[in-house]
Amino acid sequence: MNEMDQIRALIARLARLDAADGWTGDLNPAQRNALDYLSRANNLSRAPSHVAGYLGSTRGTASQTLKALLRKGYVTEERSDSDRRSIRYDLSEAGQAALLEQSRLLGALGEIPQDELAELHDVLARVLEAAARRNGFQPFGICRTCRHFDARGSGGYCKLLSILLAPPEIEKICHEHASA
């Protein structure tokens, strides 16, 4: 087995171990991943299509996952006043509480020195971006790292969507992200 095969196997195994931790309470790994995404996505990136794009699932699967989370009380649903077909999901208090349970993977990452974590983050982010591009997926990314982002005081401005961004929003995931 060459080094690239070994790296892929390590990443796959880490993903499986992390998914195994997702079976807690009445949540399955897909639901936990959707909650995690919603907690890190900006207000404009919380529609079922965005969840599907980020998780690499079909829109139908994402929609069913979100409906299950809504029934269980982990998310709330808000329909747009201007387009009743447009739905945004937000975490409820129960959804926020469910994410406080730390996975074993996070615990293991906590044992890695900060400089090595930063390097690992950068390498994995580049691998993810390349893999997403090869598979025709939107890469997503943190708002402040986007080429459409313009810093303004403690917040920012999205030149693509022509909107002001509050300080917390610039640290969130955006479905419109384009590498700078």
mmCIF file of C-alpha atoms in Angstrom:
data_model
loop_
_atom_site.group_PDB
_atom_site.id
_atom_site.type_symbol
_atom_site.label_atom_id
_atom_site.label_comp_id
_atom_site.label_asym_id
_atom_site.label_seq_id
_atom_site.Cartn_x
_atom_site.Cartn_y
_atom_site.Cartn_z
ATOM 1 C CA MET A 1 0.000 0.000 0.000
ATOM 2 C CA ASN A 2 1.464 3.370 -0.986
ATOM 3 C CA GLU A 3 1.481 6.422 1.275
ATOM 4 C CA MET A 4 -1.567 8.062 -0.343
ATOM 5 C CA ASP A 5 -3.601 4.857 0.147
ATOM 6 C CA GLN A 6 -2.508 4.768 3.784
ATOM 7 C CA ILE A 7 -3.536 8.399 4.321
ATOM 8 C CA ARG A 8 -6.934 7.777 2.712
ATOM 9 C CA ALA A 9 -7.420 4.720 4.943
ATOM 10 C CA LEU A 10 -6.517 6.751 8.044
ATOM 11 C CA ILE A 11 -8.971 9.515 7.134
ATOM 12 C CA ALA A 12 -11.715 6.957 6.393
ATOM 13 C CA ARG A 13 -11.120 5.162 9.690
ATOM 14 C CA LEU A 14 -11.169 8.434 11.640
ATOM 15 C CA ALA A 15 -14.455 9.308 9.933
ATOM 16 C CA ARG A 16 -15.952 5.923 10.847
ATOM 17 C CA LEU A 17 -14.807 6.203 14.474
ATOM 18 C CA ASP A 18 -16.234 9.722 14.691
ATOM 19 C CA ALA A 19 -19.507 8.540 13.117
ATOM 20 C CA ALA A 20 -19.720 5.738 15.690
ATOM 21 C CA ASP A 21 -19.756 8.435 18.392
ATOM 22 C CA GLY A 22 -22.722 10.002 16.569
ATOM 23 C CA TRP A 23 -25.082 7.297 17.841
ATOM 24 C CA THR A 24 -26.044 8.978 21.098
ATOM 25 C CA GLY A 25 -29.467 9.387 22.599
ATOM 26 C CA ASP A 26 -32.030 9.607 19.829
ATOM 27 C CA LEU A 27 -29.560 10.977 17.242
ATOM 28 C CA ASN A 28 -27.876 9.103 14.433
ATOM 29 C CA PRO A 29 -24.580 10.234 12.832
ATOM 30 C CA ALA A 30 -26.310 11.962 9.881
ATOM 31 C CA GLN A 31 -28.494 13.970 12.255
ATOM 32 C CA ARG A 32 -25.498 14.856 14.438
ATOM 33 C CA ASN A 33 -23.553 15.981 11.325
ATOM 34 C CA ALA A 34 -26.485 18.150 10.240
ATOM 35 C CA LEU A 35 -26.644 19.739 13.706
ATOM 36 C CA ASP A 36 -22.909 20.381 13.614
ATOM 37 C CA TYR A 37 -23.177 22.005 10.181
ATOM 38 C CA LEU A 38 -26.117 24.212 11.242
ATOM 39 C CA SER A 39 -24.178 25.356 14.310
ATOM 40 C CA ARG A 40 -21.294 26.507 12.116
ATOM 41 C CA ALA A 41 -23.203 27.851 9.076
ATOM 42 C CA ASN A 42 -24.119 31.500 8.567
ATOM 43 C CA ASN A 43 -27.767 32.579 8.393
ATOM 44 C CA LEU A 44 -27.762 32.399 4.583
ATOM 45 C CA SER A 45 -26.474 28.805 4.457
ATOM 46 C CA ARG A 46 -29.043 26.845 6.471
ATOM 47 C CA ALA A 47 -31.472 25.632 3.801
ATOM 48 C CA PRO A 48 -31.898 21.896 3.079
ATOM 49 C CA SER A 49 -29.978 22.275 -0.204
ATOM 50 C CA HIS A 50 -27.023 23.804 1.667
ATOM 51 C CA VAL A 51 -27.032 21.009 4.254
ATOM 52 C CA ALA A 52 -27.091 18.472 1.404
ATOM 53 C CA GLY A 53 -24.249 20.208 -0.416
ATOM 54 C CA TYR A 54 -22.076 20.388 2.663
ATOM 55 C CA LEU A 55 -22.693 16.803 3.773
ATOM 56 C CA GLY A 56 -22.463 15.395 0.248
ATOM 57 C CA SER A 57 -25.954 13.880 0.416
ATOM 58 C CA THR A 58 -29.041 14.197 -1.744
ATOM 59 C CA ARG A 59 -31.492 17.012 -1.081
ATOM 60 C CA GLY A 60 -34.134 14.438 -0.185
ATOM 61 C CA THR A 61 -31.896 12.824 2.424
ATOM 62 C CA ALA A 62 -30.995 16.203 3.916
ATOM 63 C CA SER A 63 -34.652 17.236 3.964
ATOM 64 C CA GLN A 64 -35.665 14.020 5.772
ATOM 65 C CA THR A 65 -32.809 14.464 8.259
ATOM 66 C CA LEU A 66 -33.909 18.040 8.998
ATOM 67 C CA LYS A 67 -37.554 16.990 9.362
ATOM 68 C CA ALA A 68 -36.511 14.314 11.877
ATOM 69 C CA LEU A 69 -34.481 16.892 13.812
ATOM 70 C CA LEU A 70 -37.490 19.235 13.788
ATOM 71 C CA ARG A 71 -39.807 16.474 15.109
ATOM 72 C CA LYS A 72 -37.286 15.681 17.865
ATOM 73 C CA GLY A 73 -37.039 19.355 18.857
ATOM 74 C CA TYR A 74 -33.360 19.847 17.928
ATOM 75 C CA VAL A 75 -34.015 22.523 15.286
ATOM 76 C CA THR A 76 -36.543 25.198 14.472
ATOM 77 C CA GLU A 77 -37.833 26.004 10.999
ATOM 78 C CA GLU A 78 -38.330 29.475 9.568
ATOM 79 C CA ARG A 79 -39.970 30.154 6.214
ATOM 80 C CA SER A 80 -39.052 33.259 4.263
ATOM 81 C CA ASP A 81 -41.704 35.992 4.165
ATOM 82 C CA SER A 82 -40.838 36.800 0.541
ATOM 83 C CA ASP A 83 -40.619 33.189 -0.745
ATOM 84 C CA ARG A 84 -42.653 30.668 1.244
ATOM 85 C CA ARG A 85 -40.708 27.795 -0.413
ATOM 86 C CA SER A 86 -37.487 29.015 1.185
ATOM 87 C CA ILE A 87 -36.782 27.418 4.585
ATOM 88 C CA ARG A 88 -34.008 28.095 7.074
ATOM 89 C CA TYR A 89 -33.219 25.812 9.995
ATOM 90 C CA ASP A 90 -31.710 26.986 13.268
ATOM 91 C CA LEU A 91 -30.605 25.031 16.316
ATOM 92 C CA SER A 92 -32.974 24.961 19.253
ATOM 93 C CA GLU A 93 -31.697 24.893 22.828
ATOM 94 C CA ALA A 94 -31.906 21.090 22.707
ATOM 95 C CA GLY A 95 -29.843 21.068 19.491
ATOM 96 C CA GLN A 96 -27.198 23.292 21.046
ATOM 97 C CA ALA A 97 -27.090 21.079 24.141
ATOM 98 C CA ALA A 98 -26.692 17.921 22.022
ATOM 99 C CA LEU A 99 -23.554 19.365 20.442
ATOM 100 C CA LEU A 100 -21.912 19.933 23.819
ATOM 101 C CA GLU A 101 -21.156 16.215 24.119
ATOM 102 C CA GLN A 102 -17.519 15.884 23.091
ATOM 103 C CA SER A 103 -16.579 13.118 20.683
ATOM 104 C CA ARG A 104 -13.577 10.911 21.256
ATOM 105 C CA LEU A 105 -12.012 12.371 18.099
ATOM 106 C CA LEU A 106 -12.156 15.881 19.581
ATOM 107 C CA GLY A 107 -10.601 14.523 22.751
ATOM 108 C CA ALA A 108 -7.780 12.939 20.748
ATOM 109 C CA LEU A 109 -7.220 16.154 18.782
ATOM 110 C CA GLY A 110 -6.939 17.974 22.104
ATOM 111 C CA GLU A 111 -3.804 15.938 22.803
ATOM 112 C CA ILE A 112 -2.026 17.284 19.693
ATOM 113 C CA PRO A 113 0.211 20.393 20.096
ATOM 114 C CA GLN A 114 -1.366 23.595 18.729
ATOM 115 C CA ASP A 115 1.253 24.146 15.996
ATOM 116 C CA GLU A 116 0.691 20.612 14.680
ATOM 117 C CA LEU A 117 -3.092 21.127 14.783
ATOM 118 C CA ALA A 118 -2.739 24.280 12.681
ATOM 119 C CA GLU A 119 -0.629 22.403 10.131
ATOM 120 C CA LEU A 120 -3.060 19.457 10.073
ATOM 121 C CA HIS A 121 -5.959 21.876 9.566
ATOM 122 C CA ASP A 122 -4.280 23.558 6.605
ATOM 123 C CA VAL A 123 -3.383 20.274 4.907
ATOM 124 C CA LEU A 124 -6.826 18.722 5.425
ATOM 125 C CA ALA A 125 -8.545 21.919 4.218
ATOM 126 C CA ARG A 126 -6.536 21.788 0.974
ATOM 127 C CA VAL A 127 -7.313 18.086 0.509
ATOM 128 C CA LEU A 128 -11.014 18.712 1.121
ATOM 129 C CA GLU A 129 -11.103 21.621 -1.329
ATOM 130 C CA ALA A 130 -9.389 19.537 -4.034
ATOM 131 C CA ALA A 131 -11.693 16.550 -3.410
ATOM 132 C CA ALA A 132 -14.802 18.749 -3.496
ATOM 133 C CA ARG A 133 -13.662 20.396 -6.728
ATOM 134 C CA ARG A 134 -12.936 17.004 -8.367
ATOM 135 C CA ASN A 135 -16.407 15.753 -7.432
ATOM 136 C CA GLY A 136 -18.258 18.901 -8.477
ATOM 137 C CA PHE A 137 -19.202 19.865 -4.919
ATOM 138 C CA GLN A 138 -19.279 23.402 -3.603
ATOM 139 C CA PRO A 139 -16.251 23.702 -1.307
ATOM 140 C CA PHE A 140 -17.922 25.891 1.383
ATOM 141 C CA GLY A 141 -15.631 27.812 3.715
ATOM 142 C CA ILE A 142 -15.364 30.425 6.437
ATOM 143 C CA CYS A 143 -16.706 33.804 5.338
ATOM 144 C CA ARG A 144 -13.640 35.872 6.253
ATOM 145 C CA THR A 145 -11.457 33.684 3.976
ATOM 146 C CA CYS A 146 -13.628 34.269 0.882
ATOM 147 C CA ARG A 147 -12.603 36.429 -2.071
ATOM 148 C CA HIS A 148 -15.972 38.215 -1.813
ATOM 149 C CA PHE A 149 -15.311 39.253 1.805
ATOM 150 C CA ASP A 150 -14.425 42.852 2.656
ATOM 151 C CA ALA A 151 -13.485 43.596 6.269
ATOM 152 C CA ARG A 152 -15.474 46.440 7.818
ATOM 153 C CA GLY A 153 -14.728 47.281 11.436
ATOM 154 C CA SER A 154 -15.283 44.152 13.500
ATOM 155 C CA GLY A 155 -17.684 42.726 10.895
ATOM 156 C CA GLY A 156 -17.612 42.674 7.157
ATOM 157 C CA TYR A 157 -19.357 43.031 3.834
ATOM 158 C CA CYS A 158 -20.148 40.349 1.255
ATOM 159 C CA LYS A 159 -19.457 41.837 -2.182
ATOM 160 C CA LEU A 160 -21.217 38.911 -3.892
ATOM 161 C CA LEU A 161 -24.512 39.252 -2.019
ATOM 162 C CA SER A 162 -24.176 42.985 -1.209
ATOM 163 C CA ILE A 163 -24.908 42.548 2.485
ATOM 164 C CA LEU A 164 -23.306 43.657 5.750
ATOM 165 C CA LEU A 165 -22.048 40.855 7.975
ATOM 166 C CA ALA A 166 -22.152 40.967 11.775
ATOM 167 C CA PRO A 167 -18.925 39.976 13.572
ATOM 168 C CA PRO A 168 -20.128 36.437 14.473
ATOM 169 C CA GLU A 169 -21.180 35.770 10.860
ATOM 170 C CA ILE A 170 -17.691 36.267 9.428
ATOM 171 C CA GLU A 171 -16.476 33.202 11.356
ATOM 172 C CA LYS A 172 -19.284 30.991 10.004
ATOM 173 C CA ILE A 173 -19.457 28.642 7.011
ATOM 174 C CA CYS A 174 -20.955 30.077 3.820
ATOM 175 C CA HIS A 175 -22.323 28.119 0.860
ATOM 176 C CA GLU A 176 -21.206 30.882 -1.520
ATOM 177 C CA HIS A 177 -17.566 30.705 -0.403
ATOM 178 C CA ALA A 178 -14.905 31.142 -3.070
ATOM 179 C CA SER A 179 -11.230 30.809 -2.180
ATOM 180 C CA ALA A 180 -9.383 34.089 -2.049
#
